[in-house]
Amino acid sequence: MDVDKRLGYYLNTLCENDMIGSDMEKRTHIKNTVESVGSIVTVMGWVDSRRDHGSLIFLDIRDSTGIVQAVVSPKSEDAYSHAKHIREEWVLKITGAVKKRPDAMVNDDIATGTVEMQVTTLEVLGVSKTPPFPLHTDGLDIDEESRLRYRFIDLRRQRMQNNIRLRSEFIHRVRSLLFDNDFVEIETPLLTQSTPEGARDFVVPSRLQPGSFYALPQSPQQYKQLLMVAGFERYFQIARCLRDEDLRADRAFEHSQIDMEMSFMDEEAIRAFDEDLITRVYEAMGATIKEKPFPVFSYQEAMEQFGADKFDLRTEEEKREGILAFAWVVDFPFFEKKDDGKWTFTHNPFSMPKHEHIDFVLEEKRLDEVVAHQYDLVCNGYEIGSGSIRSHHPNITRSVFSILGYTEEHIEEQFGHMLEAFSFGAPPHGGIAHGIERLMMLITNEQYLREVQAFPQTSSGRTAVMNAPAPLSHDQLDELKVNVNTEDEKER
Ligand code: ASP
């Protein structure tokens, strides 16, 4: 999709709705200066660029709605003497008359290109050191460490403003469609017990129970199923998921999911609902979808045709045009054998086996033939969603964990609460979760997940701007009763 056009869209839609407390800001949004010819306005914003032509100083002032040219002449003595010292990225409040620019001077690159402000007063609200890197480029050639250390400045560049605002719009659209369809937004705990999603957990030591640890959720999987048992029927959450796994261009320690769960719906109904949601949101944002309804491939067909369960259905030309080629992959094998000969689950241990394979699971036989009610949504080579119909019968779930090699005690200890919940009248249910960053990479044409997250980690797993991970003080460690056994510890 044409990202520049999207910014144009933003500039036009921003500020159009009734604003709450609009008297609060005694300023004109820069976008609106274009309608203020002949009036005196006050704008506030950053110096996007400054050109000193000796007799006149030109300042391009930027706020979140646009950029306007301001002209400071020696006639406004005070403002002019300030303007002599001002540099890029300083924050200013300027007041002046809005004038139409002569036809020959119109700047077609910006929405306010037909006007300029004749500055009468100028106040410096914040000075800026010289930015550590240029902000007028896409920034992709600047080293990652520096961009993330100064992320608060890096985010000022137009591409990043676009990406983060698009993400906000995307989530807003998803939320409103889900609310319109009777979904309830429910937050689930961050300090919790491990839930198997195939990655390592991040853990948090407990002060009150020394030696015990919380796990940060790899997904809200178990809680959303418990919410179905609790009778909510349609749940969603914009959920943060934390997974300690190897970092890649499209994988981070933290990502967000549109996490959904629905009761009394079968696989086809859930997929149809989700397809409608995804189609509406993407199309409302100007995307073109290659094929509707989305084609469906069985896992086996996908492996035979593409050699993988995620694939790109676009032609070279469609790639250039930014078309989105969605497809479902269904009928995944439930189990696969690990190198050590033990069984593991391919997607989600809480899934329901296909009806005809339930007995195989209960009797723990012919496990390589068991197909799960599991579905993935893929688009342009990425897996962008994954879900399943869940088993809501305690005996099936118990059998699955037994197949995975869990002892009776271990099952009770780790999943007893699920089995117990399922024994109190669990409705048939299923759901899906979409990784928001990957969804956004599709719409922004970005190749790296960090380009659609405000504060991503570096590729070595350090936080943006702030210094984490970092050692704890001895006092903190003592309080947590945690002993750290590294060489560095001695130096603390
Ligand atoms: N919990 C799954 C995941 O994070 C998604 C789902 O089955 O709803 O991939």
Tab-separated table of N, CA, C and O in Angstrom, residues 332-336 343-345 348-373 389-405 411 419:
chain	number	residue	atom	x	y	z
A	332	PHE	N	-4.053	-29.849	10.519
A	332	PHE	CA	-2.667	-30.097	10.942
A	332	PHE	C	-2.577	-31.419	11.713
A	332	PHE	O	-3.506	-31.760	12.453
A	333	PRO	N	-1.460	-32.110	11.577
A	333	PRO	CA	-1.277	-33.266	12.466
A	333	PRO	C	-1.248	-32.766	13.911
A	333	PRO	O	-0.690	-31.706	14.189
A	334	PHE	N	-1.871	-33.509	14.813
A	334	PHE	CA	-1.905	-33.079	16.218
A	334	PHE	C	-0.526	-33.255	16.846
A	334	PHE	O	-0.036	-32.373	17.550
A	335	PHE	N	0.091	-34.399	16.556
A	335	PHE	CA	1.364	-34.730	17.223
A	335	PHE	C	2.469	-34.916	16.205
A	335	PHE	O	2.210	-35.243	15.050
A	336	GLU	N	3.688	-34.722	16.666
A	336	GLU	CA	4.825	-35.157	15.847
A	336	GLU	C	5.891	-35.718	16.778
A	336	GLU	O	5.933	-35.366	17.958
A	343	TRP	N	6.619	-37.910	21.835
A	343	TRP	CA	5.654	-37.106	21.073
A	343	TRP	C	5.606	-35.675	21.582
A	343	TRP	O	5.729	-35.429	22.778
A	344	THR	N	5.421	-34.750	20.653
A	344	THR	CA	5.142	-33.367	21.055
A	344	THR	C	3.928	-32.900	20.258
A	344	THR	O	3.532	-33.531	19.285
A	345	PHE	N	3.320	-31.787	20.687
A	345	PHE	CA	2.176	-31.259	19.928
A	345	PHE	C	2.715	-30.324	18.853
A	345	PHE	O	3.758	-29.708	19.037
A	348	ASN	N	-1.015	-26.731	19.522
A	348	ASN	CA	-1.670	-26.332	20.751
A	348	ASN	C	-2.223	-27.582	21.437
A	348	ASN	O	-3.078	-28.266	20.874
A	349	PRO	N	-1.741	-27.874	22.632
A	349	PRO	CA	-2.181	-29.113	23.283
A	349	PRO	C	-3.659	-29.083	23.678
A	349	PRO	O	-4.230	-30.117	23.999
A	350	PHE	N	-4.262	-27.870	23.649
A	350	PHE	CA	-5.671	-27.775	24.053
A	350	PHE	C	-6.633	-27.970	22.884
A	350	PHE	O	-7.838	-27.836	23.041
A	351	SER	N	-6.090	-28.277	21.716
A	351	SER	CA	-6.964	-28.430	20.538
A	351	SER	C	-7.794	-29.706	20.616
A	351	SER	O	-7.446	-30.660	21.309
A	352	MET	N	-8.863	-29.695	19.817
A	352	MET	CA	-9.734	-30.867	19.704
A	352	MET	C	-9.250	-31.707	18.528
A	352	MET	O	-9.051	-31.184	17.433
A	353	PRO	N	-9.075	-33.006	18.745
A	353	PRO	CA	-8.769	-33.854	17.586
A	353	PRO	C	-10.002	-33.931	16.690
A	353	PRO	O	-11.121	-33.736	17.157
A	354	LYS	N	-9.804	-34.223	15.397
A	354	LYS	CA	-10.950	-34.459	14.513
A	354	LYS	C	-11.796	-35.568	15.113
A	354	LYS	O	-11.257	-36.513	15.715
A	355	HIS	N	-13.108	-35.465	14.898
A	355	HIS	CA	-14.044	-36.381	15.538
A	355	HIS	C	-13.610	-37.848	15.404
A	355	HIS	O	-13.576	-38.604	16.375
A	356	GLU	N	-13.209	-38.203	14.155
A	356	GLU	CA	-12.890	-39.614	13.894
A	356	GLU	C	-11.572	-40.049	14.549
A	356	GLU	O	-11.242	-41.237	14.523
A	357	HIS	N	-10.839	-39.078	15.127
A	357	HIS	CA	-9.558	-39.441	15.744
A	357	HIS	C	-9.586	-39.341	17.275
A	357	HIS	O	-8.560	-39.551	17.920
A	358	ILE	N	-10.743	-39.006	17.816
A	358	ILE	CA	-10.820	-38.841	19.277
A	358	ILE	C	-10.444	-40.146	19.989
A	358	ILE	O	-9.676	-40.153	20.957
A	359	ASP	N	-10.942	-41.257	19.438
A	359	ASP	CA	-10.630	-42.544	20.076
A	359	ASP	C	-9.134	-42.845	20.041
A	359	ASP	O	-8.591	-43.423	20.967
A	360	PHE	N	-8.478	-42.440	18.941
A	360	PHE	CA	-7.019	-42.677	18.864
A	360	PHE	C	-6.330	-41.983	20.038
A	360	PHE	O	-5.410	-42.515	20.647
A	361	VAL	N	-6.785	-40.772	20.326
A	361	VAL	CA	-6.170	-40.010	21.418
A	361	VAL	C	-6.492	-40.668	22.754
A	361	VAL	O	-5.602	-40.900	23.585
A	362	LEU	N	-7.760	-41.030	22.943
A	362	LEU	CA	-8.151	-41.618	24.228
A	362	LEU	C	-7.431	-42.946	24.449
A	362	LEU	O	-7.046	-43.275	25.566
A	363	GLU	N	-7.227	-43.673	23.354
A	363	GLU	CA	-6.564	-44.986	23.489
A	363	GLU	C	-5.059	-44.894	23.233
A	363	GLU	O	-4.361	-45.901	23.212
A	364	GLU	N	-4.593	-43.677	22.972
A	364	GLU	CA	-3.157	-43.414	22.733
A	364	GLU	C	-2.584	-44.341	21.662
A	364	GLU	O	-1.558	-44.977	21.838
A	365	LYS	N	-3.269	-44.413	20.523
A	365	LYS	CA	-2.789	-45.266	19.429
A	365	LYS	C	-2.839	-44.489	18.111
A	365	LYS	O	-3.492	-43.436	18.021
A	366	ARG	N	-2.137	-44.953	17.107
A	366	ARG	CA	-2.116	-44.372	15.753
A	366	ARG	C	-1.975	-42.842	15.804
A	366	ARG	O	-2.666	-42.093	15.107
A	367	LEU	N	-1.046	-42.411	16.673
A	367	LEU	CA	-0.967	-40.973	16.955
A	367	LEU	C	-0.484	-40.156	15.761
A	367	LEU	O	-0.820	-38.977	15.626
A	368	ASP	N	0.290	-40.787	14.872
A	368	ASP	CA	0.753	-40.042	13.694
A	368	ASP	C	-0.401	-39.759	12.725
A	368	ASP	O	-0.262	-38.939	11.816
A	369	GLU	N	-1.547	-40.418	12.925
A	369	GLU	CA	-2.684	-40.176	12.022
A	369	GLU	C	-3.638	-39.113	12.577
A	369	GLU	O	-4.549	-38.670	11.879
A	370	VAL	N	-3.438	-38.722	13.834
A	370	VAL	CA	-4.418	-37.824	14.462
A	370	VAL	C	-4.320	-36.413	13.875
A	370	VAL	O	-3.256	-35.797	13.845
A	371	VAL	N	-5.463	-35.943	13.382
A	371	VAL	CA	-5.527	-34.595	12.813
A	371	VAL	C	-6.257	-33.701	13.801
A	371	VAL	O	-7.238	-34.111	14.420
A	372	ALA	N	-5.750	-32.473	13.972
A	372	ALA	CA	-6.365	-31.541	14.932
A	372	ALA	C	-7.294	-30.570	14.210
A	372	ALA	O	-7.093	-30.262	13.044
A	373	HIS	N	-8.292	-30.082	14.953
A	373	HIS	CA	-9.140	-28.994	14.456
A	373	HIS	C	-8.360	-27.691	14.591
A	373	HIS	O	-8.693	-26.820	15.391
A	389	ILE	N	-10.264	-25.333	17.361
A	389	ILE	CA	-11.376	-25.728	18.219
A	389	ILE	C	-10.719	-26.460	19.374
A	389	ILE	O	-9.787	-27.232	19.184
A	390	ARG	N	-11.184	-26.169	20.588
A	390	ARG	CA	-10.520	-26.760	21.752
A	390	ARG	C	-11.272	-28.006	22.202
A	390	ARG	O	-12.486	-28.119	22.001
A	391	SER	N	-10.522	-28.841	22.878
A	391	SER	CA	-11.185	-29.976	23.508
A	391	SER	C	-11.794	-29.455	24.805
A	391	SER	O	-11.092	-28.847	25.613
A	392	HIS	N	-13.100	-29.646	24.991
A	392	HIS	CA	-13.694	-29.160	26.240
A	392	HIS	C	-14.079	-30.334	27.136
A	392	HIS	O	-14.841	-30.173	28.085
A	393	HIS	N	-13.542	-31.519	26.791
A	393	HIS	CA	-13.793	-32.706	27.629
A	393	HIS	C	-12.507	-33.018	28.386
A	393	HIS	O	-11.459	-33.233	27.771
A	394	PRO	N	-12.583	-33.098	29.715
A	394	PRO	CA	-11.356	-33.295	30.491
A	394	PRO	C	-10.599	-34.555	30.096
A	394	PRO	O	-9.369	-34.563	30.074
A	395	ASN	N	-11.339	-35.609	29.716
A	395	ASN	CA	-10.623	-36.863	29.434
A	395	ASN	C	-9.746	-36.753	28.189
A	395	ASN	O	-8.666	-37.332	28.119
A	396	ILE	N	-10.167	-35.971	27.177
A	396	ILE	CA	-9.342	-35.833	25.959
A	396	ILE	C	-8.076	-35.053	26.314
A	396	ILE	O	-6.959	-35.443	25.980
A	397	THR	N	-8.249	-33.935	27.025
A	397	THR	CA	-7.092	-33.103	27.374
A	397	THR	C	-6.118	-33.896	28.249
A	397	THR	O	-4.901	-33.834	28.062
A	398	ARG	N	-6.653	-34.659	29.181
A	398	ARG	CA	-5.810	-35.482	30.053
A	398	ARG	C	-4.990	-36.467	29.203
A	398	ARG	O	-3.781	-36.615	29.377
A	399	SER	N	-5.661	-37.099	28.228
A	399	SER	CA	-4.976	-38.056	27.349
A	399	SER	C	-3.869	-37.384	26.546
A	399	SER	O	-2.788	-37.950	26.359
A	400	VAL	N	-4.160	-36.159	26.042
A	400	VAL	CA	-3.152	-35.437	25.248
A	400	VAL	C	-1.893	-35.245	26.091
A	400	VAL	O	-0.778	-35.541	25.653
A	401	PHE	N	-2.064	-34.792	27.331
A	401	PHE	CA	-0.879	-34.548	28.158
A	401	PHE	C	-0.170	-35.851	28.516
A	401	PHE	O	1.050	-35.885	28.638
A	402	SER	N	-0.928	-36.899	28.650
A	402	SER	CA	-0.296	-38.185	28.920
A	402	SER	C	0.537	-38.613	27.708
A	402	SER	O	1.667	-39.075	27.851
A	403	ILE	N	-0.007	-38.403	26.503
A	403	ILE	CA	0.746	-38.720	25.276
A	403	ILE	C	2.033	-37.887	25.224
A	403	ILE	O	3.082	-38.346	24.790
A	404	LEU	N	1.940	-36.641	25.694
A	404	LEU	CA	3.112	-35.762	25.653
A	404	LEU	C	4.133	-36.125	26.745
A	404	LEU	O	5.159	-35.461	26.893
A	405	GLY	N	3.818	-37.148	27.517
A	405	GLY	CA	4.796	-37.661	28.477
A	405	GLY	C	4.653	-37.079	29.878
A	405	GLY	O	5.537	-37.253	30.709
A	411	ILE	N	0.365	-33.533	35.391
A	411	ILE	CA	-0.855	-33.029	34.730
A	411	ILE	C	-1.706	-32.293	35.764
A	411	ILE	O	-2.176	-31.185	35.541
A	419	LEU	N	-8.666	-28.991	33.777
A	419	LEU	CA	-9.481	-30.212	33.787
A	419	LEU	C	-10.667	-30.032	34.736
A	419	LEU	O	-11.785	-30.435	34.443
